Amino acid sequence: MKKSKNTKFITLMGVLLAIEIIMAFTPLGFVPLGFTKATTIHIPVVIGAIFLGPLAGTILGGAFGILSIIINTVSPALTSFVFSPFITIGGAQGNIWSLVIALVPRMLIGIVAYYSYKWVSKIDKTKVIAYATAGVVGSLTNTVLVMSGIYIFFGQQYAAAKEVTFEALFGVIMGIIGINGIPEAIVAAIIVALVCKVLKSVFKEKLY
């Protein structure tokens, strides 16, 4: 029984890591919503945390962060310096805080999503609301912590890259959280709930 559980754990972990990689390097990681694109790469992290536990969620989140560093290093955009310490754009240079922003919020996705799911599942016997809650909370953890890190550690440089004053940056960041973060959280809630409902019928026992 334990060997079977370990096999299922490793299999699901491998599948979720593979999905993260595919999503990171294809448009699947960014769902067009008309007025914006919703990032979805964090969704496998949330699903992994629910079925494999907080440690697995942290590892999957770390993989998300590493993929972010790689992408922003090999295909830099105007603000890639906030995610990669190897990038300098227009005088703005990435540093150790770039690694913190790229990794820490993503690793926390799994932990926060797991415990929010665990708490809500105590009162939600169907688990559907618990799944959706984990999707929302995990997604917002990523958005809020990443944007907060950018404001704290790269405020001046990020404002210059966005061609706004530092005084106006807080409003810009709140706008990004509202325009991108809320739709991303809704998309995550729907996908996590649907996928987890299917996986629940496959994995009838805890894998951690």
mmCIF file of C-alpha atoms in Angstrom:
data_model
loop_
_atom_site.group_PDB
_atom_site.id
_atom_site.type_symbol
_atom_site.label_atom_id
_atom_site.label_comp_id
_atom_site.label_asym_id
_atom_site.label_seq_id
_atom_site.Cartn_x
_atom_site.Cartn_y
_atom_site.Cartn_z
ATOM 1 C CA MET A 1 0.000 0.000 0.000
ATOM 2 C CA LYS A 2 2.791 2.428 0.950
ATOM 3 C CA LYS A 3 4.701 1.624 -2.251
ATOM 4 C CA SER A 4 1.560 2.272 -4.286
ATOM 5 C CA LYS A 5 1.040 5.588 -2.517
ATOM 6 C CA ASN A 6 4.654 6.613 -3.138
ATOM 7 C CA THR A 7 4.303 5.719 -6.812
ATOM 8 C CA LYS A 8 1.168 7.836 -7.117
ATOM 9 C CA PHE A 9 2.890 10.703 -5.288
ATOM 10 C CA ILE A 10 5.918 10.668 -7.594
ATOM 11 C CA THR A 11 3.743 10.281 -10.689
ATOM 12 C CA LEU A 12 1.480 13.217 -9.862
ATOM 13 C CA MET A 13 4.466 15.344 -8.815
ATOM 14 C CA GLY A 14 6.190 14.606 -12.133
ATOM 15 C CA VAL A 15 3.068 15.375 -14.131
ATOM 16 C CA LEU A 16 2.525 18.696 -12.363
ATOM 17 C CA LEU A 17 6.169 19.707 -12.871
ATOM 18 C CA ALA A 18 5.878 18.834 -16.565
ATOM 19 C CA ILE A 19 2.687 20.894 -16.846
ATOM 20 C CA GLU A 20 4.439 23.861 -15.216
ATOM 21 C CA ILE A 21 7.270 23.675 -17.744
ATOM 22 C CA ILE A 22 4.866 23.411 -20.685
ATOM 23 C CA MET A 23 2.784 26.319 -19.409
ATOM 24 C CA ALA A 24 5.866 28.454 -18.784
ATOM 25 C CA PHE A 25 7.126 28.157 -22.364
ATOM 26 C CA THR A 26 3.796 28.238 -24.220
ATOM 27 C CA PRO A 27 0.746 30.530 -24.321
ATOM 28 C CA LEU A 28 -1.019 28.034 -22.028
ATOM 29 C CA GLY A 29 0.519 29.880 -19.113
ATOM 30 C CA PHE A 30 -1.338 33.050 -20.054
ATOM 31 C CA VAL A 31 -5.096 32.850 -20.661
ATOM 32 C CA PRO A 32 -6.449 35.775 -22.741
ATOM 33 C CA LEU A 33 -9.472 37.443 -21.100
ATOM 34 C CA GLY A 34 -9.924 40.213 -23.646
ATOM 35 C CA PHE A 35 -8.816 43.111 -21.421
ATOM 36 C CA THR A 36 -5.817 41.284 -19.946
ATOM 37 C CA LYS A 37 -3.976 37.963 -19.802
ATOM 38 C CA ALA A 38 -4.384 35.808 -16.706
ATOM 39 C CA THR A 39 -1.264 33.970 -15.528
ATOM 40 C CA THR A 40 -2.061 30.307 -14.860
ATOM 41 C CA ILE A 41 1.358 28.783 -14.122
ATOM 42 C CA HIS A 42 0.622 28.856 -10.390
ATOM 43 C CA ILE A 43 -2.387 26.538 -10.768
ATOM 44 C CA PRO A 44 -0.344 23.269 -10.762
ATOM 45 C CA VAL A 45 1.294 24.533 -7.559
ATOM 46 C CA VAL A 46 -2.099 24.883 -5.857
ATOM 47 C CA ILE A 47 -3.280 21.471 -7.080
ATOM 48 C CA GLY A 48 -0.050 19.857 -5.931
ATOM 49 C CA ALA A 49 -0.373 21.438 -2.488
ATOM 50 C CA ILE A 50 -3.921 20.099 -2.106
ATOM 51 C CA PHE A 51 -3.146 16.508 -3.111
ATOM 52 C CA LEU A 52 0.524 16.177 -2.170
ATOM 53 C CA GLY A 53 0.817 18.436 0.879
ATOM 54 C CA PRO A 54 2.538 21.739 1.712
ATOM 55 C CA LEU A 55 6.098 20.488 1.158
ATOM 56 C CA ALA A 56 5.304 19.340 -2.369
ATOM 57 C CA GLY A 57 3.473 22.618 -2.933
ATOM 58 C CA THR A 58 6.568 24.513 -1.829
ATOM 59 C CA ILE A 59 8.766 22.503 -4.224
ATOM 60 C CA LEU A 60 6.365 23.082 -7.112
ATOM 61 C CA GLY A 61 6.273 26.772 -6.226
ATOM 62 C CA GLY A 62 10.063 26.844 -6.214
ATOM 63 C CA ALA A 63 10.039 25.301 -9.701
ATOM 64 C CA PHE A 64 7.659 28.061 -10.818
ATOM 65 C CA GLY A 65 10.083 30.636 -9.444
ATOM 66 C CA ILE A 66 13.089 29.059 -11.170
ATOM 67 C CA LEU A 67 11.191 28.976 -14.474
ATOM 68 C CA SER A 68 10.395 32.663 -14.001
ATOM 69 C CA ILE A 69 14.086 33.448 -13.514
ATOM 70 C CA ILE A 70 15.050 31.450 -16.612
ATOM 71 C CA ILE A 71 12.396 33.039 -18.834
ATOM 72 C CA ASN A 72 13.227 36.572 -17.713
ATOM 73 C CA THR A 73 16.932 35.904 -18.271
ATOM 74 C CA VAL A 74 16.789 34.330 -21.735
ATOM 75 C CA SER A 75 13.871 36.441 -23.031
ATOM 76 C CA PRO A 76 14.071 39.703 -21.067
ATOM 77 C CA ALA A 77 11.288 42.252 -21.138
ATOM 78 C CA LEU A 78 11.340 45.854 -19.926
ATOM 79 C CA THR A 79 10.903 44.884 -16.256
ATOM 80 C CA SER A 80 12.686 41.505 -16.238
ATOM 81 C CA PHE A 81 15.308 42.865 -13.832
ATOM 82 C CA VAL A 82 12.819 42.412 -10.966
ATOM 83 C CA PHE A 83 12.840 38.637 -11.551
ATOM 84 C CA SER A 84 16.405 37.989 -12.695
ATOM 85 C CA PRO A 85 19.645 39.093 -11.041
ATOM 86 C CA PHE A 86 21.408 38.640 -14.379
ATOM 87 C CA ILE A 87 19.550 41.367 -16.251
ATOM 88 C CA THR A 88 20.312 45.071 -16.607
ATOM 89 C CA ILE A 89 17.858 47.233 -18.542
ATOM 90 C CA GLY A 90 18.196 50.990 -18.907
ATOM 91 C CA GLY A 91 20.414 51.291 -15.861
ATOM 92 C CA ALA A 92 18.104 49.145 -13.705
ATOM 93 C CA GLN A 93 19.954 46.046 -12.568
ATOM 94 C CA GLY A 94 18.631 42.881 -11.021
ATOM 95 C CA ASN A 95 20.172 41.697 -7.750
ATOM 96 C CA ILE A 96 19.631 39.310 -4.844
ATOM 97 C CA TRP A 97 16.168 40.796 -4.284
ATOM 98 C CA SER A 98 15.215 39.644 -7.776
ATOM 99 C CA LEU A 99 15.686 36.063 -6.557
ATOM 100 C CA VAL A 100 13.589 36.805 -3.472
ATOM 101 C CA ILE A 101 10.733 38.174 -5.594
ATOM 102 C CA ALA A 102 10.929 35.312 -8.099
ATOM 103 C CA LEU A 103 11.146 32.503 -5.541
ATOM 104 C CA VAL A 104 9.648 33.350 -2.136
ATOM 105 C CA PRO A 105 6.096 34.341 -3.191
ATOM 106 C CA ARG A 106 5.896 31.305 -5.495
ATOM 107 C CA MET A 107 7.055 28.924 -2.756
ATOM 108 C CA LEU A 108 4.499 30.418 -0.380
ATOM 109 C CA ILE A 109 1.692 29.711 -2.872
ATOM 110 C CA GLY A 110 1.760 26.015 -1.978
ATOM 111 C CA ILE A 111 1.845 26.590 1.772
ATOM 112 C CA VAL A 112 -0.937 29.196 1.853
ATOM 113 C CA ALA A 113 -3.106 27.270 -0.613
ATOM 114 C CA TYR A 114 -2.761 24.042 1.370
ATOM 115 C CA TYR A 115 -3.743 25.537 4.722
ATOM 116 C CA SER A 116 -6.617 27.561 3.254
ATOM 117 C CA TYR A 117 -7.912 24.354 1.632
ATOM 118 C CA LYS A 118 -7.482 22.421 4.863
ATOM 119 C CA TRP A 119 -9.350 25.043 6.889
ATOM 120 C CA VAL A 120 -12.289 25.464 4.489
ATOM 121 C CA SER A 121 -12.610 21.700 3.910
ATOM 122 C CA LYS A 122 -13.556 21.324 7.567
ATOM 123 C CA ILE A 123 -16.850 23.063 6.858
ATOM 124 C CA ASP A 124 -17.184 22.148 3.173
ATOM 125 C CA LYS A 125 -17.850 18.427 2.896
ATOM 126 C CA THR A 126 -18.130 18.597 -0.891
ATOM 127 C CA LYS A 127 -14.581 20.064 -1.040
ATOM 128 C CA VAL A 128 -15.551 22.144 -4.097
ATOM 129 C CA ILE A 129 -15.592 25.449 -2.207
ATOM 130 C CA ALA A 130 -12.352 24.441 -0.457
ATOM 131 C CA TYR A 131 -10.711 23.770 -3.833
ATOM 132 C CA ALA A 132 -11.905 27.121 -5.215
ATOM 133 C CA THR A 133 -10.759 28.952 -2.083
ATOM 134 C CA ALA A 134 -7.281 27.448 -2.374
ATOM 135 C CA GLY A 135 -7.178 28.603 -5.997
ATOM 136 C CA VAL A 136 -8.148 32.155 -5.099
ATOM 137 C CA VAL A 137 -5.872 32.444 -2.074
ATOM 138 C CA GLY A 138 -2.909 30.822 -3.825
ATOM 139 C CA SER A 139 -3.271 33.092 -6.840
ATOM 140 C CA LEU A 140 -3.593 36.269 -4.763
ATOM 141 C CA THR A 141 -0.604 35.209 -2.637
ATOM 142 C CA ASN A 142 1.490 35.232 -5.782
ATOM 143 C CA THR A 143 0.156 38.525 -7.137
ATOM 144 C CA VAL A 144 0.169 40.521 -3.904
ATOM 145 C CA LEU A 145 3.578 39.340 -2.664
ATOM 146 C CA VAL A 146 5.290 39.757 -6.044
ATOM 147 C CA MET A 147 3.933 43.276 -6.553
ATOM 148 C CA SER A 148 4.697 44.197 -2.936
ATOM 149 C CA GLY A 149 8.265 42.960 -3.377
ATOM 150 C CA ILE A 150 8.646 44.996 -6.546
ATOM 151 C CA TYR A 151 7.403 48.127 -4.785
ATOM 152 C CA ILE A 152 9.662 47.634 -1.754
ATOM 153 C CA PHE A 153 12.878 46.522 -3.452
ATOM 154 C CA PHE A 154 12.666 48.049 -6.949
ATOM 155 C CA GLY A 155 10.208 50.920 -6.574
ATOM 156 C CA GLN A 156 12.254 53.651 -8.240
ATOM 157 C CA GLN A 157 13.551 51.449 -11.058
ATOM 158 C CA TYR A 158 10.160 49.874 -11.742
ATOM 159 C CA ALA A 159 8.485 53.299 -11.816
ATOM 160 C CA ALA A 160 11.081 54.509 -14.327
ATOM 161 C CA ALA A 161 10.551 51.405 -16.487
ATOM 162 C CA LYS A 162 6.796 52.027 -16.415
ATOM 163 C CA GLU A 163 7.386 55.728 -17.119
ATOM 164 C CA VAL A 164 5.507 56.916 -14.042
ATOM 165 C CA THR A 165 6.629 58.830 -10.979
ATOM 166 C CA PHE A 166 7.444 56.924 -7.819
ATOM 167 C CA GLU A 167 4.599 58.779 -6.099
ATOM 168 C CA ALA A 168 2.180 57.318 -8.637
ATOM 169 C CA LEU A 169 3.626 53.808 -8.459
ATOM 170 C CA PHE A 170 1.451 52.592 -5.583
ATOM 171 C CA GLY A 171 -1.660 53.370 -7.609
ATOM 172 C CA VAL A 172 -0.183 51.603 -10.637
ATOM 173 C CA ILE A 173 0.569 48.499 -8.594
ATOM 174 C CA MET A 174 -2.923 48.476 -7.070
ATOM 175 C CA GLY A 175 -4.281 48.729 -10.600
ATOM 176 C CA ILE A 176 -2.227 45.725 -11.687
ATOM 177 C CA ILE A 177 -3.473 43.729 -8.708
ATOM 178 C CA GLY A 178 -7.054 44.653 -9.566
ATOM 179 C CA ILE A 179 -6.905 44.254 -13.345
ATOM 180 C CA ASN A 180 -4.650 41.179 -13.447
ATOM 181 C CA GLY A 181 -4.787 39.684 -9.961
ATOM 182 C CA ILE A 182 -8.567 39.418 -9.552
ATOM 183 C CA PRO A 183 -9.222 37.749 -12.956
ATOM 184 C CA GLU A 184 -6.287 35.405 -12.330
ATOM 185 C CA ALA A 185 -7.767 34.424 -8.977
ATOM 186 C CA ILE A 186 -11.173 33.739 -10.551
ATOM 187 C CA VAL A 187 -9.624 31.638 -13.327
ATOM 188 C CA ALA A 188 -7.566 29.740 -10.753
ATOM 189 C CA ALA A 189 -10.646 29.071 -8.606
ATOM 190 C CA ILE A 190 -12.570 27.591 -11.545
ATOM 191 C CA ILE A 191 -9.737 25.457 -12.939
ATOM 192 C CA VAL A 192 -8.545 24.205 -9.537
ATOM 193 C CA ALA A 193 -12.092 23.240 -8.521
ATOM 194 C CA LEU A 194 -12.737 21.366 -11.771
ATOM 195 C CA VAL A 195 -9.396 19.556 -11.893
ATOM 196 C CA CYS A 196 -9.371 18.660 -8.196
ATOM 197 C CA LYS A 197 -12.898 17.274 -8.398
ATOM 198 C CA VAL A 198 -11.687 14.875 -11.098
ATOM 199 C CA LEU A 199 -8.475 14.016 -9.253
ATOM 200 C CA LYS A 200 -10.437 13.322 -6.084
ATOM 201 C CA SER A 201 -12.137 10.402 -7.808
ATOM 202 C CA VAL A 202 -8.736 9.062 -8.907
ATOM 203 C CA PHE A 203 -6.803 9.582 -5.668
ATOM 204 C CA LYS A 204 -9.206 8.442 -2.982
ATOM 205 C CA GLU A 205 -6.509 8.569 -0.264
ATOM 206 C CA LYS A 206 -4.071 11.198 0.926
ATOM 207 C CA LEU A 207 -0.711 10.948 -0.812
ATOM 208 C CA TYR A 208 1.263 12.684 1.969
#
